[in-house]
Amino acid sequence: RGLSWYPRRLAWDWQLLGRREVRKECQHSALRQLLQLAEEQGLLARQEAVSMIPALFLEPRPGQTVLDLCAAPGSKSSQLLDAMRWNE
């Protein structure tokens, strides 16, 4: 389902399968490969909903400089970059 509080409804919460089931169970190997391919190509970023909140409150704009001191693995940094381009 789409997260109603996220701009442009670009975030979804998928509760059908947990991360552990997708990663461990053989019957989900095709789904796992699809998710990995989409992530490698930059079409998808997996992130906890609570981790999406800081970038929304910061409201970065094009031309601003943002230093993310908690940038591992980089999901929030990618989200900040995307948010800077939403209003272009």
mmCIF file of N, CA and C in Angstrom:
data_model
loop_
_atom_site.group_PDB
_atom_site.id
_atom_site.type_symbol
_atom_site.label_atom_id
_atom_site.label_comp_id
_atom_site.label_asym_id
_atom_site.label_seq_id
_atom_site.Cartn_x
_atom_site.Cartn_y
_atom_site.Cartn_z
ATOM 1 N N ARG A 1 0.842 -1.179 0.000
ATOM 2 C CA ARG A 1 0.000 0.000 0.000
ATOM 3 C C ARG A 1 0.888 1.244 0.000
ATOM 4 N N GLY A 2 0.412 2.302 -0.614
ATOM 5 C CA GLY A 2 1.162 3.544 -0.659
ATOM 6 C C GLY A 2 1.169 4.235 0.701
ATOM 7 N N LEU A 3 2.274 4.874 1.030
ATOM 8 C CA LEU A 3 2.353 5.636 2.269
ATOM 9 C C LEU A 3 1.756 7.015 2.013
ATOM 10 N N SER A 4 0.611 7.292 2.589
ATOM 11 C CA SER A 4 -0.140 8.511 2.290
ATOM 12 C C SER A 4 0.619 9.777 2.662
ATOM 13 N N TRP A 5 1.516 9.723 3.611
ATOM 14 C CA TRP A 5 2.242 10.901 4.073
ATOM 15 C C TRP A 5 3.476 11.204 3.241
ATOM 16 N N TYR A 6 3.834 10.311 2.334
ATOM 17 C CA TYR A 6 5.047 10.524 1.533
ATOM 18 C C TYR A 6 4.694 11.278 0.251
ATOM 19 N N PRO A 7 5.464 12.317 -0.104
ATOM 20 C CA PRO A 7 5.159 13.123 -1.290
ATOM 21 C C PRO A 7 5.010 12.287 -2.562
ATOM 22 N N ARG A 8 4.043 12.665 -3.345
ATOM 23 C CA ARG A 8 3.776 12.047 -4.647
ATOM 24 C C ARG A 8 3.488 10.551 -4.564
ATOM 25 N N ARG A 9 3.234 10.083 -3.373
ATOM 26 C CA ARG A 9 2.956 8.647 -3.153
ATOM 27 C C ARG A 9 4.015 7.750 -3.788
ATOM 28 N N LEU A 10 5.273 8.166 -3.642
ATOM 29 C CA LEU A 10 6.386 7.422 -4.218
ATOM 30 C C LEU A 10 6.958 6.377 -3.263
ATOM 31 N N ALA A 11 6.299 6.148 -2.133
ATOM 32 C CA ALA A 11 6.773 5.157 -1.165
ATOM 33 C C ALA A 11 5.643 4.191 -0.850
ATOM 34 N N TRP A 12 6.015 2.930 -0.715
ATOM 35 C CA TRP A 12 5.033 1.890 -0.433
ATOM 36 C C TRP A 12 5.502 1.054 0.744
ATOM 37 N N ASP A 13 4.555 0.527 1.442
ATOM 38 C CA ASP A 13 4.811 -0.411 2.530
ATOM 39 C C ASP A 13 4.254 -1.755 2.085
ATOM 40 N N TRP A 14 5.115 -2.725 1.992
ATOM 41 C CA TRP A 14 4.714 -4.035 1.495
ATOM 42 C C TRP A 14 4.777 -5.024 2.646
ATOM 43 N N GLN A 15 3.637 -5.419 3.136
ATOM 44 C CA GLN A 15 3.583 -6.293 4.301
ATOM 45 C C GLN A 15 3.253 -7.740 3.951
ATOM 46 N N LEU A 16 3.210 -8.064 2.669
ATOM 47 C CA LEU A 16 2.862 -9.430 2.272
ATOM 48 C C LEU A 16 3.955 -10.428 2.654
ATOM 49 N N LEU A 17 5.179 -10.033 2.444
ATOM 50 C CA LEU A 17 6.320 -10.892 2.765
ATOM 51 C C LEU A 17 7.349 -10.072 3.512
ATOM 52 N N GLY A 18 7.947 -10.668 4.484
ATOM 53 C CA GLY A 18 9.023 -9.984 5.201
ATOM 54 C C GLY A 18 10.333 -10.119 4.442
ATOM 55 N N ARG A 19 11.264 -9.258 4.780
ATOM 56 C CA ARG A 19 12.588 -9.290 4.141
ATOM 57 C C ARG A 19 13.260 -10.646 4.320
ATOM 58 N N ARG A 20 13.102 -11.229 5.498
ATOM 59 C CA ARG A 20 13.728 -12.524 5.786
ATOM 60 C C ARG A 20 13.175 -13.630 4.871
ATOM 61 N N GLU A 21 11.846 -13.644 4.675
ATOM 62 C CA GLU A 21 11.245 -14.676 3.816
ATOM 63 C C GLU A 21 11.732 -14.542 2.374
ATOM 64 N N VAL A 22 11.768 -13.323 1.877
ATOM 65 C CA VAL A 22 12.212 -13.105 0.492
ATOM 66 C C VAL A 22 13.664 -13.533 0.338
ATOM 67 N N ARG A 23 14.472 -13.246 1.328
ATOM 68 C CA ARG A 23 15.905 -13.546 1.246
ATOM 69 C C ARG A 23 16.205 -15.036 1.421
ATOM 70 N N LYS A 24 15.466 -15.722 2.265
ATOM 71 C CA LYS A 24 15.827 -17.088 2.655
ATOM 72 C C LYS A 24 15.078 -18.202 1.919
ATOM 73 N N GLU A 25 13.818 -17.967 1.573
ATOM 74 C CA GLU A 25 12.997 -19.063 1.055
ATOM 75 C C GLU A 25 13.154 -19.206 -0.461
ATOM 76 N N CYS A 26 13.379 -20.443 -0.902
ATOM 77 C CA CYS A 26 13.638 -20.747 -2.312
ATOM 78 C C CYS A 26 12.505 -20.323 -3.242
ATOM 79 N N GLN A 27 11.268 -20.441 -2.793
ATOM 80 C CA GLN A 27 10.142 -20.136 -3.679
ATOM 81 C C GLN A 27 10.078 -18.655 -4.056
ATOM 82 N N HIS A 28 10.848 -17.811 -3.364
ATOM 83 C CA HIS A 28 10.844 -16.376 -3.658
ATOM 84 C C HIS A 28 12.097 -15.928 -4.412
ATOM 85 N N SER A 29 12.823 -16.858 -4.991
ATOM 86 C CA SER A 29 14.084 -16.503 -5.651
ATOM 87 C C SER A 29 13.870 -15.566 -6.843
ATOM 88 N N ALA A 30 12.813 -15.751 -7.622
ATOM 89 C CA ALA A 30 12.555 -14.870 -8.768
ATOM 90 C C ALA A 30 12.237 -13.451 -8.278
ATOM 91 N N LEU A 31 11.467 -13.329 -7.217
ATOM 92 C CA LEU A 31 11.162 -12.017 -6.650
ATOM 93 C C LEU A 31 12.432 -11.363 -6.118
ATOM 94 N N ARG A 32 13.260 -12.146 -5.424
ATOM 95 C CA ARG A 32 14.517 -11.630 -4.887
ATOM 96 C C ARG A 32 15.402 -11.098 -6.002
ATOM 97 N N GLN A 33 15.496 -11.832 -7.098
ATOM 98 C CA GLN A 33 16.320 -11.398 -8.233
ATOM 99 C C GLN A 33 15.762 -10.126 -8.865
ATOM 100 N N LEU A 34 14.443 -10.035 -8.981
ATOM 101 C CA LEU A 34 13.810 -8.838 -9.539
ATOM 102 C C LEU A 34 14.080 -7.620 -8.668
ATOM 103 N N LEU A 35 13.939 -7.772 -7.365
ATOM 104 C CA LEU A 35 14.205 -6.668 -6.442
ATOM 105 C C LEU A 35 15.666 -6.239 -6.495
ATOM 106 N N GLN A 36 16.570 -7.199 -6.560
ATOM 107 C CA GLN A 36 17.997 -6.879 -6.626
ATOM 108 C C GLN A 36 18.342 -6.147 -7.920
ATOM 109 N N LEU A 37 17.792 -6.601 -9.034
ATOM 110 C CA LEU A 37 18.037 -5.958 -10.320
ATOM 111 C C LEU A 37 17.504 -4.526 -10.331
ATOM 112 N N ALA A 38 16.291 -4.333 -9.831
ATOM 113 C CA ALA A 38 15.696 -2.994 -9.781
ATOM 114 C C ALA A 38 16.517 -2.066 -8.894
ATOM 115 N N GLU A 39 17.034 -2.597 -7.797
ATOM 116 C CA GLU A 39 17.845 -1.785 -6.898
ATOM 117 C C GLU A 39 19.191 -1.438 -7.536
ATOM 118 N N GLU A 40 19.814 -2.400 -8.194
ATOM 119 C CA GLU A 40 21.098 -2.161 -8.866
ATOM 120 C C GLU A 40 20.979 -1.110 -9.969
ATOM 121 N N GLN A 41 19.834 -1.056 -10.631
ATOM 122 C CA GLN A 41 19.621 -0.109 -11.726
ATOM 123 C C GLN A 41 19.089 1.237 -11.234
ATOM 124 N N GLY A 42 18.923 1.388 -9.934
ATOM 125 C CA GLY A 42 18.457 2.645 -9.370
ATOM 126 C C GLY A 42 16.969 2.882 -9.522
ATOM 127 N N LEU A 43 16.214 1.839 -9.824
ATOM 128 C CA LEU A 43 14.769 1.968 -9.986
ATOM 129 C C LEU A 43 14.023 1.799 -8.676
ATOM 130 N N LEU A 44 14.693 1.264 -7.684
ATOM 131 C CA LEU A 44 14.063 0.927 -6.421
ATOM 132 C C LEU A 44 15.072 1.097 -5.303
ATOM 133 N N ALA A 45 14.637 1.631 -4.198
ATOM 134 C CA ALA A 45 15.474 1.707 -2.997
ATOM 135 C C ALA A 45 14.649 1.179 -1.836
ATOM 136 N N ARG A 46 15.174 0.201 -1.157
ATOM 137 C CA ARG A 46 14.472 -0.347 -0.001
ATOM 138 C C ARG A 46 14.942 0.386 1.244
ATOM 139 N N GLN A 47 13.965 0.842 2.025
ATOM 140 C CA GLN A 47 14.274 1.646 3.195
ATOM 141 C C GLN A 47 13.114 1.553 4.185
ATOM 142 N N GLU A 48 13.426 1.545 5.460
ATOM 143 C CA GLU A 48 12.388 1.557 6.488
ATOM 144 C C GLU A 48 11.645 2.891 6.419
ATOM 145 N N ALA A 49 10.345 2.856 6.652
ATOM 146 C CA ALA A 49 9.533 4.073 6.578
ATOM 147 C C ALA A 49 10.047 5.143 7.537
ATOM 148 N N VAL A 50 10.442 4.762 8.723
ATOM 149 C CA VAL A 50 10.922 5.737 9.705
ATOM 150 C C VAL A 50 12.189 6.440 9.227
ATOM 151 N N SER A 51 12.976 5.795 8.392
ATOM 152 C CA SER A 51 14.198 6.408 7.865
ATOM 153 C C SER A 51 13.922 7.433 6.776
ATOM 154 N N MET A 52 12.692 7.467 6.263
ATOM 155 C CA MET A 52 12.335 8.427 5.219
ATOM 156 C C MET A 52 11.964 9.795 5.795
ATOM 157 N N ILE A 53 11.680 9.852 7.066
ATOM 158 C CA ILE A 53 11.167 11.074 7.679
ATOM 159 C C ILE A 53 12.179 12.227 7.703
ATOM 160 N N PRO A 54 13.462 12.013 8.048
ATOM 161 C CA PRO A 54 14.386 13.154 8.128
ATOM 162 C C PRO A 54 14.463 13.989 6.843
ATOM 163 N N ALA A 55 14.515 13.355 5.707
ATOM 164 C CA ALA A 55 14.612 14.102 4.448
ATOM 165 C C ALA A 55 13.348 14.912 4.184
ATOM 166 N N LEU A 56 12.204 14.429 4.619
ATOM 167 C CA LEU A 56 10.958 15.177 4.437
ATOM 168 C C LEU A 56 10.939 16.443 5.286
ATOM 169 N N PHE A 57 11.442 16.347 6.511
ATOM 170 C CA PHE A 57 11.469 17.520 7.377
ATOM 171 C C PHE A 57 12.535 18.524 6.938
ATOM 172 N N LEU A 58 13.613 18.044 6.368
ATOM 173 C CA LEU A 58 14.683 18.930 5.908
ATOM 174 C C LEU A 58 14.257 19.749 4.681
ATOM 175 N N GLU A 59 13.434 19.164 3.821
ATOM 176 C CA GLU A 59 12.954 19.816 2.597
ATOM 177 C C GLU A 59 14.082 20.435 1.777
ATOM 178 N N PRO A 60 15.027 19.643 1.299
ATOM 179 C CA PRO A 60 16.147 20.198 0.531
ATOM 180 C C PRO A 60 15.678 20.778 -0.805
ATOM 181 N N ARG A 61 16.353 21.815 -1.254
ATOM 182 C CA ARG A 61 16.030 22.485 -2.508
ATOM 183 C C ARG A 61 17.243 22.448 -3.431
ATOM 184 N N PRO A 62 17.012 22.506 -4.735
ATOM 185 C CA PRO A 62 18.141 22.541 -5.678
ATOM 186 C C PRO A 62 19.088 23.690 -5.342
ATOM 187 N N GLY A 63 20.371 23.412 -5.416
ATOM 188 C CA GLY A 63 21.387 24.415 -5.133
ATOM 189 C C GLY A 63 21.857 24.425 -3.694
ATOM 190 N N GLN A 64 21.133 23.775 -2.796
ATOM 191 C CA GLN A 64 21.554 23.717 -1.402
ATOM 192 C C GLN A 64 22.609 22.637 -1.230
ATOM 193 N N THR A 65 23.417 22.785 -0.214
ATOM 194 C CA THR A 65 24.407 21.781 0.149
ATOM 195 C C THR A 65 23.912 21.061 1.400
ATOM 196 N N VAL A 66 23.918 19.745 1.351
ATOM 197 C CA VAL A 66 23.475 18.934 2.483
ATOM 198 C C VAL A 66 24.579 17.947 2.819
ATOM 199 N N LEU A 67 24.945 17.880 4.072
ATOM 200 C CA LEU A 67 25.947 16.934 4.543
ATOM 201 C C LEU A 67 25.240 15.894 5.398
ATOM 202 N N ASP A 68 25.224 14.663 4.932
ATOM 203 C CA ASP A 68 24.608 13.562 5.661
ATOM 204 C C ASP A 68 25.711 12.831 6.415
ATOM 205 N N LEU A 69 25.754 13.006 7.714
ATOM 206 C CA LEU A 69 26.802 12.389 8.530
ATOM 207 C C LEU A 69 26.484 10.951 8.914
ATOM 208 N N CYS A 70 25.333 10.477 8.520
ATOM 209 C CA CYS A 70 24.936 9.091 8.789
ATOM 210 C C CYS A 70 24.691 8.402 7.452
ATOM 211 N N ALA A 71 25.647 8.475 6.558
ATOM 212 C CA ALA A 71 25.422 8.118 5.163
ATOM 213 C C ALA A 71 25.713 6.660 4.808
ATOM 214 N N ALA A 72 25.621 5.757 5.750
ATOM 215 C CA ALA A 72 25.829 4.366 5.383
ATOM 216 C C ALA A 72 24.523 3.612 5.591
ATOM 217 N N PRO A 73 23.994 2.956 4.622
ATOM 218 C CA PRO A 73 24.501 2.665 3.281
ATOM 219 C C PRO A 73 24.181 3.721 2.228
ATOM 220 N N GLY A 74 23.510 4.822 2.586
ATOM 221 C CA GLY A 74 23.270 5.887 1.628
ATOM 222 C C GLY A 74 21.834 6.070 1.183
ATOM 223 N N SER A 75 20.899 5.361 1.780
ATOM 224 C CA SER A 75 19.493 5.471 1.377
ATOM 225 C C SER A 75 18.941 6.870 1.606
ATOM 226 N N LYS A 76 19.268 7.452 2.772
ATOM 227 C CA LYS A 76 18.772 8.805 3.058
ATOM 228 C C LYS A 76 19.428 9.822 2.134
ATOM 229 N N SER A 77 20.697 9.631 1.817
ATOM 230 C CA SER A 77 21.376 10.548 0.889
ATOM 231 C C SER A 77 20.724 10.498 -0.488
ATOM 232 N N SER A 78 20.397 9.313 -0.943
ATOM 233 C CA SER A 78 19.709 9.171 -2.232
ATOM 234 C C SER A 78 18.337 9.825 -2.187
ATOM 235 N N GLN A 79 17.649 9.665 -1.083
ATOM 236 C CA GLN A 79 16.330 10.275 -0.923
ATOM 237 C C GLN A 79 16.443 11.795 -0.940
ATOM 238 N N LEU A 80 17.461 12.346 -0.289
ATOM 239 C CA LEU A 80 17.678 13.797 -0.294
ATOM 240 C C LEU A 80 17.925 14.304 -1.713
ATOM 241 N N LEU A 81 18.744 13.593 -2.467
ATOM 242 C CA LEU A 81 19.013 13.988 -3.857
ATOM 243 C C LEU A 81 17.745 13.950 -4.697
ATOM 244 N N ASP A 82 16.939 12.910 -4.527
ATOM 245 C CA ASP A 82 15.671 12.824 -5.260
ATOM 246 C C ASP A 82 14.751 13.981 -4.875
ATOM 247 N N ALA A 83 14.673 14.284 -3.585
ATOM 248 C CA ALA A 83 13.790 15.346 -3.120
ATOM 249 C C ALA A 83 14.195 16.705 -3.692
ATOM 250 N N MET A 84 15.481 16.920 -3.893
ATOM 251 C CA MET A 84 15.954 18.185 -4.454
ATOM 252 C C MET A 84 15.446 18.374 -5.890
ATOM 253 N N ARG A 85 15.132 17.287 -6.572
ATOM 254 C CA ARG A 85 14.719 17.362 -7.964
ATOM 255 C C ARG A 85 13.205 17.319 -8.145
ATOM 256 N N TRP A 86 12.431 17.098 -7.071
ATOM 257 C CA TRP A 86 10.979 16.977 -7.191
ATOM 258 C C TRP A 86 10.340 18.238 -7.741
ATOM 259 N N ASN A 87 10.894 19.396 -7.430
ATOM 260 C CA ASN A 87 10.263 20.652 -7.822
ATOM 261 C C ASN A 87 10.875 21.265 -9.087
ATOM 262 N N GLU A 88 11.745 20.549 -9.751
ATOM 263 C CA GLU A 88 12.356 21.081 -10.982
ATOM 264 C C GLU A 88 11.373 21.014 -12.133
#
